[in-house]
Structures are given as structure tokens and as C-alpha cells.
């Protein structure tokens, strides 16, 4: 907690004064262009790897960057965030970003004891299709292959949300799948088949 308080002090002393114009504008304006969906993993920092300023990314983070498919009637915080970003904020890009060494994907690949971690095990069921796709392409047991297939699966899940389906039909939004490699700092974009190509080499 001491570290966090010192961080707030440094922000107030060094960072905020240098960007007062930006923060004054942001006080009354919220117009992000991108919905960025990443894993909750502490090593994945969307604003850092995209060098975005405050106000530019609308971020949703979940374990395994999982996006449950649309389920009418359920009180779903992820679905609410997606709907608000697309239908109200009018974002033009949605990025689903997986990452190397993902603990959630490792748990999916290795199996998890539902008795000891029932909430985690239940949540990771949203990666069932990711696992099935990975097995079908012959990559079963490989976390990197699962991370890639999981990003594609979550992009497909995104398209089941009515706000996203509407925006896709109107060509007002673009979906992108990324993989961030923690050890090298590289980001790859996946094509429709899951083949990665490096961004900004
Ligand atoms: Zn992760």
C-alpha cells in the first residue's frame, strides 16, 4: 500500500501538472476510439504497450481475456461494457489481446480442480470452444496455440452481442485479434486463420 501511495504522490507531483490541458478536457469528455479487451494479468498493460493516453482506450479485462457469448437476460458486466462502448461511445475498433504465458490458458490446457477453484473453473468454461479449436488443429497441450485460438474464439463470441453485430453490419467497427509476448515486447496481429504477423517490427 505504501508503494501505491507513493505512486499517487508522484502522479500528483510529476505527471498531472504536465498534462493539465488533457485532464481538463477529459473532465467533461469521454470519447475513446478503441475497446481493448485483455487478460487481467498484471504484466499486460494496454496503455503501455499501445502508448495510449488517458481517454483513448475503453478497457475490459477478464481472466484469459474471455468474452462470454451474448446471453439474453443475464446480468453480465462484460456484456454491459461491450454494449456501452459500442452503442453509446461509438468506438471504431475492438481489440482482443491474448498474451504469452497466460495463467488462465495454462489452466485450461492442464486442467483445473473445480473443487478448489470453483469460480475460476466455471469462468474458464468460456474457453471450451478455444480448446476444441486447438485440438482440431493439432495443437492440443500447447499453450501458445491455445492462446491464439482463444483470441479467435473470443472475437467470434464478441460478434454474438447485438451491439457488435449491428456495428459490424454497418461497417462502423473493426475487430482485431492480438497476441502480446511479454518477454520480447512484441505484438502480433492474427489473421482470420489465426496466423500471427508482427505489428510494428
Ligand atoms: Zn492471461
Short mmCIF file of C-alpha atoms and ligand atoms in Angstrom, two decimals:
data_model
loop_
_atom_site.label_atom_id
_atom_site.label_comp_id
_atom_site.label_asym_id
_atom_site.label_seq_id
_atom_site.Cartn_x
_atom_site.Cartn_y
_atom_site.Cartn_z
CA UNK A 1 0.00 0.00 0.00
CA UNK A 2 2.95 2.27 0.75
CA UNK A 3 4.08 1.82 -2.89
CA UNK A 4 0.65 2.81 -4.20
CA UNK A 5 0.53 5.94 -2.05
CA UNK A 6 3.99 6.95 -3.21
CA UNK A 7 2.83 6.36 -6.78
CA UNK A 8 -0.14 8.67 -6.27
CA UNK A 9 2.20 11.30 -4.84
CA UNK A 10 4.49 11.04 -7.89
CA UNK A 11 1.46 11.26 -10.21
CA UNK A 12 0.22 14.41 -8.44
CA UNK A 13 3.70 15.96 -8.37
CA UNK A 14 5.19 15.00 -11.76
CA UNK A 15 2.61 13.61 -14.19
CA UNK A 16 -0.62 15.54 -13.66
CA UNK A 17 0.90 19.05 -13.91
CA UNK A 18 2.48 18.15 -17.26
CA UNK A 19 -0.89 17.16 -18.74
CA UNK A 20 -3.32 19.61 -17.17
CA UNK A 21 -4.78 20.55 -20.56
CA UNK A 22 -5.55 16.89 -21.33
CA UNK A 23 -7.11 16.23 -17.93
CA UNK A 24 -9.19 19.42 -18.10
CA UNK A 25 -10.61 18.27 -21.44
CA UNK A 26 -11.16 14.73 -20.18
CA UNK A 27 -13.04 16.01 -17.13
CA UNK A 28 -16.07 16.56 -19.38
CA UNK A 29 -15.30 14.38 -22.42
CA UNK A 30 -15.19 10.60 -22.80
CA UNK A 31 -14.62 9.65 -26.45
CA UNK A 32 -12.33 6.62 -26.65
CA UNK A 33 -11.81 5.19 -30.16
CA UNK A 34 -10.91 1.65 -29.10
CA UNK A 35 -12.41 -1.04 -26.92
CA UNK A 36 -9.43 -3.05 -25.68
CA UNK A 37 -10.19 -6.45 -24.14
CA UNK A 38 -7.23 -8.09 -22.43
CA UNK A 39 -6.38 -10.54 -19.70
CA UNK A 40 -6.38 -9.34 -16.07
CA UNK A 41 -2.74 -10.48 -15.86
CA UNK A 42 -0.70 -7.73 -14.17
CA UNK A 43 2.02 -8.00 -16.82
CA UNK A 44 -0.31 -6.92 -19.62
CA UNK A 45 -0.74 -3.14 -19.55
CA UNK A 46 -2.83 -1.99 -22.54
CA UNK A 47 -1.97 1.72 -22.26
CA UNK A 48 1.75 0.92 -22.00
CA UNK A 49 2.03 -1.46 -24.95
CA UNK A 50 -0.05 0.80 -27.21
CA UNK A 51 1.39 4.03 -25.76
CA UNK A 52 -2.12 5.39 -25.32
CA UNK A 53 -3.04 8.47 -23.34
CA UNK A 54 -5.83 8.58 -20.75
CA UNK A 55 -9.17 8.73 -22.53
CA UNK A 56 -8.08 6.75 -25.59
CA UNK A 57 -8.80 3.13 -24.58
CA UNK A 58 -12.00 1.74 -23.10
CA UNK A 59 -10.62 -1.32 -21.33
CA UNK A 60 -12.26 -4.54 -20.23
CA UNK A 61 -10.01 -7.05 -18.52
CA UNK A 62 -11.02 -10.58 -17.63
CA UNK A 63 -9.13 -13.74 -16.73
CA UNK A 64 -7.98 -15.21 -20.04
CA UNK A 65 -9.41 -12.22 -21.98
CA UNK A 66 -12.60 -14.27 -22.21
CA UNK A 67 -15.74 -12.69 -23.66
CA UNK A 68 -18.83 -14.78 -22.90
CA UNK A 69 -21.16 -15.11 -25.87
CA UNK A 70 -24.31 -13.00 -25.61
CA UNK A 71 -26.78 -14.48 -23.13
CA UNK A 72 -30.12 -12.62 -23.07
CA UNK A 73 -31.37 -11.76 -19.60
CA UNK A 74 -28.16 -12.34 -17.70
CA UNK A 75 -26.58 -9.56 -15.61
CA UNK A 76 -23.19 -9.68 -17.29
CA UNK A 77 -20.65 -6.93 -16.63
CA UNK A 78 -18.60 -7.81 -19.69
CA UNK A 79 -21.67 -7.64 -21.97
CA UNK A 80 -22.68 -4.32 -20.42
CA UNK A 81 -19.22 -2.87 -21.02
CA UNK A 82 -19.21 -4.01 -24.64
CA UNK A 83 -22.69 -2.61 -25.30
CA UNK A 84 -21.85 0.74 -23.71
CA UNK A 85 -18.56 1.07 -25.61
CA UNK A 86 -20.11 0.21 -28.98
CA UNK A 87 -23.63 1.65 -28.77
CA UNK A 88 -23.01 4.74 -26.62
CA UNK A 89 -19.35 5.67 -27.01
CA UNK A 90 -19.27 4.65 -30.67
CA UNK A 91 -15.82 3.08 -30.60
CA UNK A 92 -14.48 2.15 -34.04
CA UNK A 93 -12.06 -0.67 -33.17
CA UNK A 94 -12.23 -3.62 -30.82
CA UNK A 95 -9.01 -5.43 -29.92
CA UNK A 96 -8.99 -8.78 -28.11
CA UNK A 97 -5.45 -9.20 -26.82
CA UNK A 98 -4.13 -12.53 -25.59
CA UNK A 99 -0.64 -12.93 -24.21
CA UNK A 100 2.26 -15.33 -23.73
CA UNK A 101 2.44 -17.33 -20.51
CA UNK A 102 -1.27 -16.80 -19.78
CA UNK A 103 -2.15 -18.48 -16.47
CA UNK A 104 -5.79 -18.88 -17.47
CA UNK A 105 -4.91 -20.58 -20.75
CA UNK A 106 -2.34 -22.76 -18.97
CA UNK A 107 -5.07 -23.85 -16.55
CA UNK A 108 -7.37 -24.65 -19.47
CA UNK A 109 -4.62 -26.70 -21.16
CA UNK A 110 -3.56 -28.52 -17.99
CA UNK A 111 -6.99 -28.95 -16.42
CA UNK A 112 -8.13 -27.43 -13.14
CA UNK A 113 -9.64 -28.87 -9.97
CA UNK A 114 -13.16 -27.38 -9.82
CA UNK A 115 -13.44 -28.32 -6.13
CA UNK A 116 -10.61 -25.99 -5.09
CA UNK A 117 -11.27 -23.15 -7.57
CA UNK A 118 -14.97 -23.38 -8.49
CA UNK A 119 -15.33 -19.78 -9.70
CA UNK A 120 -12.22 -19.96 -11.88
CA UNK A 121 -13.17 -23.36 -13.27
CA UNK A 122 -16.67 -22.09 -14.10
CA UNK A 123 -15.36 -18.96 -15.80
CA UNK A 124 -12.81 -20.89 -17.87
CA UNK A 125 -15.63 -22.91 -19.43
CA UNK A 126 -15.91 -19.90 -21.75
CA UNK A 127 -12.69 -21.26 -23.28
CA UNK A 128 -14.21 -24.67 -24.12
CA UNK A 129 -14.52 -23.74 -27.79
CA UNK A 130 -10.96 -22.37 -27.77
CA UNK A 131 -9.72 -25.72 -26.52
CA UNK A 132 -11.79 -27.62 -29.10
CA UNK A 133 -10.38 -25.49 -31.93
CA UNK A 134 -6.83 -26.03 -30.65
CA UNK A 135 -7.30 -29.80 -30.51
CA UNK A 136 -8.80 -29.78 -34.02
CA UNK A 137 -5.75 -28.02 -35.45
CA UNK A 138 -3.43 -30.48 -33.71
CA UNK A 139 -2.09 -28.05 -31.11
CA UNK A 140 -3.58 -29.71 -28.02
CA UNK A 141 -1.46 -29.14 -24.92
CA UNK A 142 0.37 -26.19 -26.45
CA UNK A 143 -0.44 -23.05 -24.51
CA UNK A 144 0.72 -20.75 -27.34
CA UNK A 145 -1.66 -22.45 -29.79
CA UNK A 146 -4.48 -22.24 -27.25
CA UNK A 147 -3.79 -18.53 -26.65
CA UNK A 148 -4.11 -17.91 -30.42
CA UNK A 149 -7.27 -19.98 -30.86
CA UNK A 150 -8.75 -18.39 -27.76
CA UNK A 151 -8.39 -14.91 -29.23
CA UNK A 152 -10.19 -16.04 -32.40
CA UNK A 153 -12.93 -17.70 -30.33
CA UNK A 154 -13.49 -14.57 -28.25
CA UNK A 155 -13.70 -12.46 -31.42
CA UNK A 156 -16.45 -14.82 -32.59
CA UNK A 157 -18.18 -14.50 -29.21
CA UNK A 158 -18.00 -10.71 -29.50
CA UNK A 159 -19.95 -10.84 -32.75
CA UNK A 160 -22.87 -12.54 -30.94
CA UNK A 161 -23.51 -9.34 -28.95
CA UNK A 162 -26.28 -7.40 -30.73
CA UNK A 163 -24.50 -4.03 -30.46
CA UNK A 164 -21.38 -5.51 -32.09
CA UNK A 165 -23.39 -7.41 -34.72
CA UNK A 166 -25.17 -4.15 -35.62
CA UNK A 167 -21.89 -2.22 -35.85
CA UNK A 168 -20.28 -4.96 -37.95
CA UNK A 169 -23.25 -4.98 -40.33
CA UNK A 170 -22.97 -1.20 -40.66
CA UNK A 171 -19.19 -1.43 -41.08
CA UNK A 172 -18.64 1.05 -38.26
CA UNK A 173 -16.43 -1.23 -36.20
CA UNK A 174 -13.39 -3.42 -36.90
CA UNK A 175 -12.44 -6.45 -34.82
CA UNK A 176 -8.76 -7.28 -34.33
CA UNK A 177 -7.01 -10.15 -32.56
CA UNK A 178 -3.62 -9.53 -30.98
CA UNK A 179 -1.05 -11.57 -29.08
CA UNK A 180 1.37 -9.77 -26.77
CA UNK A 181 4.65 -11.52 -25.98
CA UNK A 182 5.79 -10.48 -22.52
CA UNK A 183 9.44 -11.49 -22.83
CA UNK A 184 10.15 -9.71 -26.12
CA UNK A 185 7.60 -6.87 -26.02
CA UNK A 186 6.32 -7.81 -29.48
CA UNK A 187 2.69 -7.65 -30.55
CA UNK A 188 1.35 -9.83 -33.37
CA UNK A 189 -1.96 -9.44 -35.17
CA UNK A 190 -3.82 -12.62 -36.09
CA UNK A 191 -5.42 -13.14 -39.48
CA UNK A 192 -8.73 -14.98 -39.78
CA UNK A 193 -6.96 -18.35 -39.72
CA UNK A 194 -5.01 -17.48 -36.57
CA UNK A 195 -1.70 -16.91 -38.31
CA UNK A 196 0.25 -14.17 -36.48
CA UNK A 197 2.17 -11.37 -38.16
CA UNK A 198 4.22 -8.93 -36.14
CA UNK A 199 2.98 -5.37 -35.73
CA UNK A 200 5.47 -2.51 -35.93
CA UNK A 201 8.62 -4.59 -36.31
ZN1 LIG B 1 -3.65 -14.22 -19.04
#
